[in-house]
N, C-alpha and C. Protein backbone atom coordinates (compact mmCIF):
# COMPACT_ATOMS: atom_id res chain seq x y z
N MET A 1 0.83 -1.03 -0.12
CA MET A 1 -0.05 -0.01 -0.39
C MET A 1 0.46 1.05 -0.28
N GLU A 2 0.94 2.04 -0.62
CA GLU A 2 1.12 3.44 -0.94
C GLU A 2 0.76 4.30 -1.00
N THR A 3 1.33 4.75 0.74
CA THR A 3 0.56 6.23 1.06
C THR A 3 1.16 7.75 0.38
N LYS A 4 0.47 8.29 0.06
CA LYS A 4 0.59 10.05 -0.45
C LYS A 4 0.14 10.74 0.50
N LEU A 5 0.97 11.77 0.92
CA LEU A 5 0.51 12.82 1.62
C LEU A 5 -0.23 13.74 1.12
N ASN A 6 -1.00 14.67 1.97
CA ASN A 6 -1.69 15.05 1.41
C ASN A 6 -2.50 16.73 2.24
N SER A 7 -1.55 18.09 2.28
CA SER A 7 -1.97 18.51 3.59
C SER A 7 -3.05 18.79 4.03
N ASN A 8 -4.20 18.16 3.31
CA ASN A 8 -5.51 18.50 3.73
C ASN A 8 -5.70 17.56 4.71
N GLU A 9 -5.47 16.57 5.40
CA GLU A 9 -5.31 15.27 5.42
C GLU A 9 -4.36 14.97 6.55
N ILE A 10 -3.97 15.54 7.54
CA ILE A 10 -2.33 15.02 8.35
C ILE A 10 -2.99 13.54 9.10
N PRO A 11 -2.26 12.77 8.99
CA PRO A 11 -2.32 11.72 10.26
C PRO A 11 -2.43 11.88 10.96
N GLU A 12 -2.60 10.72 11.66
CA GLU A 12 -3.03 10.91 13.32
C GLU A 12 -1.84 10.71 14.31
N ILE A 13 -1.88 11.90 14.88
CA ILE A 13 -0.72 12.26 16.20
C ILE A 13 0.30 10.58 16.38
N GLU A 14 -0.60 9.65 16.97
CA GLU A 14 -0.15 8.34 17.53
C GLU A 14 1.10 7.93 16.07
N LEU A 15 0.69 8.05 14.28
CA LEU A 15 0.62 7.47 13.65
C LEU A 15 2.29 8.77 13.31
N LEU A 16 2.07 10.08 13.44
CA LEU A 16 3.29 11.09 13.20
C LEU A 16 4.04 10.09 14.57
N PHE A 17 4.20 9.80 15.45
CA PHE A 17 5.39 9.51 17.00
C PHE A 17 5.56 8.06 15.93
N GLU A 18 5.30 7.14 15.76
CA GLU A 18 5.68 6.14 15.01
C GLU A 18 6.55 6.33 13.59
N LEU A 19 6.08 7.35 13.29
CA LEU A 19 6.84 7.55 11.96
C LEU A 19 8.74 7.88 12.32
N ALA A 20 8.03 9.29 13.57
CA ALA A 20 9.24 9.29 14.29
C ALA A 20 10.48 8.22 14.52
N ASP A 21 9.57 7.56 15.22
CA ASP A 21 10.70 6.46 16.11
C ASP A 21 11.20 5.90 14.80
N LEU A 22 10.34 5.01 13.87
CA LEU A 22 11.44 4.88 12.59
C LEU A 22 12.31 5.70 12.06
N PHE A 23 12.74 7.24 12.40
CA PHE A 23 13.30 7.89 11.42
C PHE A 23 14.35 7.87 12.82
N LYS A 24 13.81 7.52 14.08
CA LYS A 24 15.52 7.42 15.12
C LYS A 24 16.14 6.40 14.34
N VAL A 25 15.25 5.23 13.98
CA VAL A 25 16.16 4.16 13.91
C VAL A 25 17.63 4.44 13.08
N PHE A 26 16.89 5.57 11.85
CA PHE A 26 17.35 5.30 10.40
C PHE A 26 18.08 6.25 10.49
N GLY A 27 18.62 6.93 12.48
CA GLY A 27 19.21 8.25 12.13
C GLY A 27 21.10 7.97 13.20
N ASP A 28 20.77 6.57 12.75
CA ASP A 28 22.12 6.11 13.82
C ASP A 28 23.30 5.57 12.61
N SER A 29 24.15 6.44 12.27
CA SER A 29 25.34 5.95 11.45
C SER A 29 25.70 4.32 11.03
N THR A 30 25.80 3.47 12.39
CA THR A 30 26.08 1.98 12.23
C THR A 30 24.76 1.47 11.67
N ARG A 31 23.77 1.83 12.42
CA ARG A 31 22.53 0.84 11.79
C ARG A 31 22.60 1.27 10.20
N LEU A 32 22.68 1.92 9.83
CA LEU A 32 22.46 2.55 7.80
C LEU A 32 23.32 1.78 7.75
N ARG A 33 24.78 1.92 8.09
CA ARG A 33 25.84 1.10 7.33
C ARG A 33 26.07 -0.28 7.45
N ILE A 34 24.71 -1.10 8.37
CA ILE A 34 24.87 -2.95 8.51
C ILE A 34 23.05 -2.91 7.87
N MET A 35 22.68 -2.01 7.27
CA MET A 35 21.87 -1.82 5.84
C MET A 35 22.31 -1.98 4.75
N VAL A 36 23.35 -1.17 4.55
CA VAL A 36 23.56 -0.86 3.08
C VAL A 36 24.22 -2.43 3.31
N THR A 37 25.06 -3.00 4.04
CA THR A 37 25.43 -3.90 3.98
C THR A 37 24.92 -5.54 3.59
N ILE A 38 23.91 -4.86 4.02
CA ILE A 38 22.86 -6.20 3.25
C ILE A 38 21.60 -6.22 3.16
N SER A 39 22.27 -4.86 2.58
CA SER A 39 20.88 -4.56 0.95
C SER A 39 20.62 -5.39 -0.15
N GLU A 40 22.03 -6.02 -0.60
CA GLU A 40 21.69 -6.40 -1.21
C GLU A 40 21.72 -8.49 -1.43
N ASN A 41 22.94 -9.12 -0.51
CA ASN A 41 22.30 -10.40 0.46
C ASN A 41 22.50 -10.21 1.50
N GLU A 42 22.25 -11.84 2.38
CA GLU A 42 22.03 -11.84 3.81
C GLU A 42 23.63 -12.22 4.06
N MET A 43 23.41 -11.54 5.13
CA MET A 43 25.31 -12.26 5.61
C MET A 43 24.59 -12.41 7.34
N SER A 44 25.76 -13.00 7.82
CA SER A 44 26.00 -13.20 9.00
C SER A 44 26.52 -12.54 10.59
N VAL A 45 26.86 -12.44 11.36
CA VAL A 45 26.68 -11.22 11.88
C VAL A 45 28.42 -10.83 11.86
N LEU A 46 28.69 -11.52 12.05
CA LEU A 46 30.35 -12.37 11.72
C LEU A 46 30.88 -11.95 10.78
N ASN A 47 30.14 -11.62 9.76
CA ASN A 47 30.98 -11.28 8.36
C ASN A 47 29.85 -9.53 7.90
N ILE A 48 29.11 -9.74 8.46
CA ILE A 48 29.16 -8.32 9.06
C ILE A 48 29.93 -7.58 9.56
N ALA A 49 29.84 -7.61 10.55
CA ALA A 49 31.73 -7.47 11.66
C ALA A 49 32.82 -7.02 10.84
N GLU A 50 32.92 -8.37 10.36
CA GLU A 50 34.57 -8.73 9.47
C GLU A 50 34.01 -6.96 8.00
N THR A 51 32.63 -7.22 7.87
CA THR A 51 33.13 -6.10 5.65
C THR A 51 32.87 -4.56 6.92
N LEU A 52 32.53 -4.11 7.86
CA LEU A 52 32.21 -2.93 8.79
C LEU A 52 33.55 -2.82 9.38
N ASN A 53 34.84 -4.08 9.99
CA ASN A 53 35.77 -3.47 10.89
C ASN A 53 34.90 -3.39 11.99
N MET A 54 34.27 -4.18 12.67
CA MET A 54 33.26 -3.32 13.77
C MET A 54 33.45 -4.58 14.68
N GLU A 55 32.92 -4.29 16.48
CA GLU A 55 32.70 -6.09 17.02
C GLU A 55 31.57 -6.67 16.92
N GLN A 56 31.69 -7.53 16.80
CA GLN A 56 30.83 -9.24 16.83
C GLN A 56 29.19 -8.10 17.60
N SER A 57 29.22 -7.68 19.14
CA SER A 57 27.99 -7.55 19.64
C SER A 57 27.74 -5.90 19.61
N THR A 58 28.89 -5.28 19.31
CA THR A 58 28.14 -3.85 18.35
C THR A 58 27.48 -4.39 17.19
N ILE A 59 27.21 -5.44 16.36
CA ILE A 59 26.88 -4.92 15.11
C ILE A 59 24.86 -6.24 15.45
N SER A 60 25.77 -6.72 16.76
CA SER A 60 24.91 -7.55 17.42
C SER A 60 23.46 -6.81 17.97
N HIS A 61 24.03 -6.13 18.60
CA HIS A 61 23.48 -5.10 19.94
C HIS A 61 22.07 -4.05 18.33
N GLN A 62 23.12 -3.82 17.76
CA GLN A 62 21.98 -2.87 16.27
C GLN A 62 21.18 -3.53 15.75
N LEU A 63 21.75 -5.25 15.39
CA LEU A 63 20.65 -5.82 14.60
C LEU A 63 19.26 -5.90 15.38
N ARG A 64 20.00 -6.33 17.05
CA ARG A 64 18.39 -6.05 17.62
C ARG A 64 17.42 -4.96 17.96
N VAL A 65 18.80 -3.94 17.04
CA VAL A 65 17.04 -2.19 17.55
C VAL A 65 16.66 -2.77 15.86
N LEU A 66 17.59 -3.33 14.79
CA LEU A 66 16.51 -3.34 13.17
C LEU A 66 15.42 -4.16 13.00
N ARG A 67 15.77 -5.34 13.85
CA ARG A 67 14.46 -6.26 13.58
C ARG A 67 13.44 -6.23 15.11
N GLN A 68 13.78 -5.67 16.10
CA GLN A 68 12.53 -4.89 16.66
C GLN A 68 11.39 -3.98 16.00
N ASN A 69 12.68 -3.45 15.09
CA ASN A 69 12.25 -2.35 14.37
C ASN A 69 11.40 -2.93 13.07
N LYS A 70 11.27 -3.90 12.66
CA LYS A 70 10.71 -4.56 11.64
C LYS A 70 11.55 -4.25 10.35
N LEU A 71 12.98 -3.75 10.62
CA LEU A 71 13.69 -3.35 8.83
C LEU A 71 14.76 -4.29 8.90
N VAL A 72 15.02 -5.39 9.51
CA VAL A 72 15.80 -6.73 9.11
C VAL A 72 14.93 -8.14 9.67
N ARG A 73 15.21 -8.71 8.84
CA ARG A 73 14.73 -10.11 9.15
C ARG A 73 15.78 -10.72 9.33
N VAL A 74 15.27 -12.33 9.78
CA VAL A 74 16.50 -13.70 10.05
C VAL A 74 16.42 -14.94 8.92
N ARG A 75 17.03 -15.28 8.67
CA ARG A 75 16.95 -16.62 8.67
C ARG A 75 18.27 -17.97 9.41
N ARG A 76 17.69 -18.21 9.87
CA ARG A 76 18.33 -19.88 10.77
C ARG A 76 18.25 -21.12 9.72
N GLU A 77 20.05 -20.85 9.56
CA GLU A 77 20.23 -22.50 8.66
C GLU A 77 21.16 -22.90 10.24
N GLY A 78 20.57 -24.12 10.59
CA GLY A 78 21.25 -24.48 11.93
C GLY A 78 21.77 -23.59 12.65
N LYS A 79 23.14 -23.45 13.17
CA LYS A 79 23.42 -22.54 14.30
C LYS A 79 22.74 -21.41 13.70
N GLN A 80 23.58 -20.84 12.33
CA GLN A 80 23.79 -20.09 11.79
C GLN A 80 22.69 -19.04 11.81
N ILE A 81 22.81 -17.74 11.88
CA ILE A 81 21.89 -16.55 11.74
C ILE A 81 22.14 -15.96 10.58
N TYR A 82 21.37 -15.91 9.45
CA TYR A 82 21.46 -14.74 8.61
C TYR A 82 20.78 -13.64 9.29
N TYR A 83 21.05 -12.30 8.07
CA TYR A 83 20.20 -10.88 8.01
C TYR A 83 20.26 -10.28 7.15
N THR A 84 18.96 -10.09 6.61
CA THR A 84 19.06 -9.54 5.18
C THR A 84 17.84 -8.00 5.73
N LEU A 85 17.86 -7.66 5.07
CA LEU A 85 17.06 -6.37 4.93
C LEU A 85 15.24 -7.00 5.21
N ASP A 86 14.20 -6.12 5.88
CA ASP A 86 13.12 -7.14 5.92
C ASP A 86 12.40 -7.02 4.68
N ASP A 87 12.62 -5.72 4.17
CA ASP A 87 11.87 -5.53 1.72
C ASP A 87 12.46 -4.55 1.34
N ASP A 88 11.62 -4.34 0.43
CA ASP A 88 11.97 -3.18 -0.28
C ASP A 88 11.37 -2.02 0.22
N HIS A 89 10.64 -1.97 0.73
CA HIS A 89 10.35 -0.76 1.12
C HIS A 89 11.88 0.16 2.42
N VAL A 90 12.55 -0.22 3.08
CA VAL A 90 14.12 -0.50 3.57
C VAL A 90 14.48 -0.14 2.62
N LYS A 91 14.91 -0.81 1.56
CA LYS A 91 16.28 -0.34 0.72
C LYS A 91 15.43 1.13 0.21
N LYS A 92 14.36 1.15 -0.34
CA LYS A 92 13.32 2.52 -1.02
C LYS A 92 14.16 3.65 -0.03
N ILE A 93 13.82 3.75 1.17
CA ILE A 93 13.90 4.83 2.21
C ILE A 93 15.29 5.00 2.63
N ILE A 94 16.46 3.81 2.13
CA ILE A 94 17.67 4.15 2.38
C ILE A 94 18.25 5.07 0.60
N GLU A 95 17.78 4.77 -0.14
CA GLU A 95 18.09 4.99 -1.69
C GLU A 95 17.65 6.71 -1.28
N MET A 96 15.87 6.75 -1.34
CA MET A 96 15.39 8.08 -1.12
C MET A 96 16.00 9.10 -0.15
N GLY A 97 16.61 8.97 0.63
CA GLY A 97 16.87 8.98 2.04
C GLY A 97 19.19 9.96 1.08
N LEU A 98 19.57 8.87 0.08
CA LEU A 98 21.14 9.70 -0.64
C LEU A 98 20.60 10.13 -1.39
N ASP A 99 19.39 9.79 -2.55
CA ASP A 99 19.29 10.85 -3.23
C ASP A 99 19.33 12.36 -3.02
N HIS A 100 18.58 12.59 -1.61
CA HIS A 100 18.55 13.43 -1.08
C HIS A 100 19.12 14.61 -0.74
N VAL A 101 20.29 13.66 0.05
CA VAL A 101 21.40 14.28 0.31
C VAL A 101 22.32 14.36 -0.06
N LEU A 102 22.69 13.64 -1.68
CA LEU A 102 23.50 13.90 -2.91
C LEU A 102 23.00 14.93 -4.01
N GLU A 103 21.57 16.09 -4.18
CA GLU A 103 20.89 16.55 -4.41
C GLU A 103 21.99 18.26 -4.53
């Protein structure tokens, strides 16, 4: 479902609070780096940490935040867990943000 903004119909305040909370999650550069890293391929925490040259514990903590906000999804294969973006909407938000800052 695609939503269009209409100045005559301001969304409910609760919905705007949810949107603000979503943008807060995007407001962290570490989380953005993780999302960009897993935007094309699913990866394990170890692979993400190695790619970003960061501690696994930091990656795990940020992935937990991203999962809680339904921005990444998980696939378990035996003991290994793989992460990827939840859907194309997440990727589009990042791409639109990059387009905006590059303008």
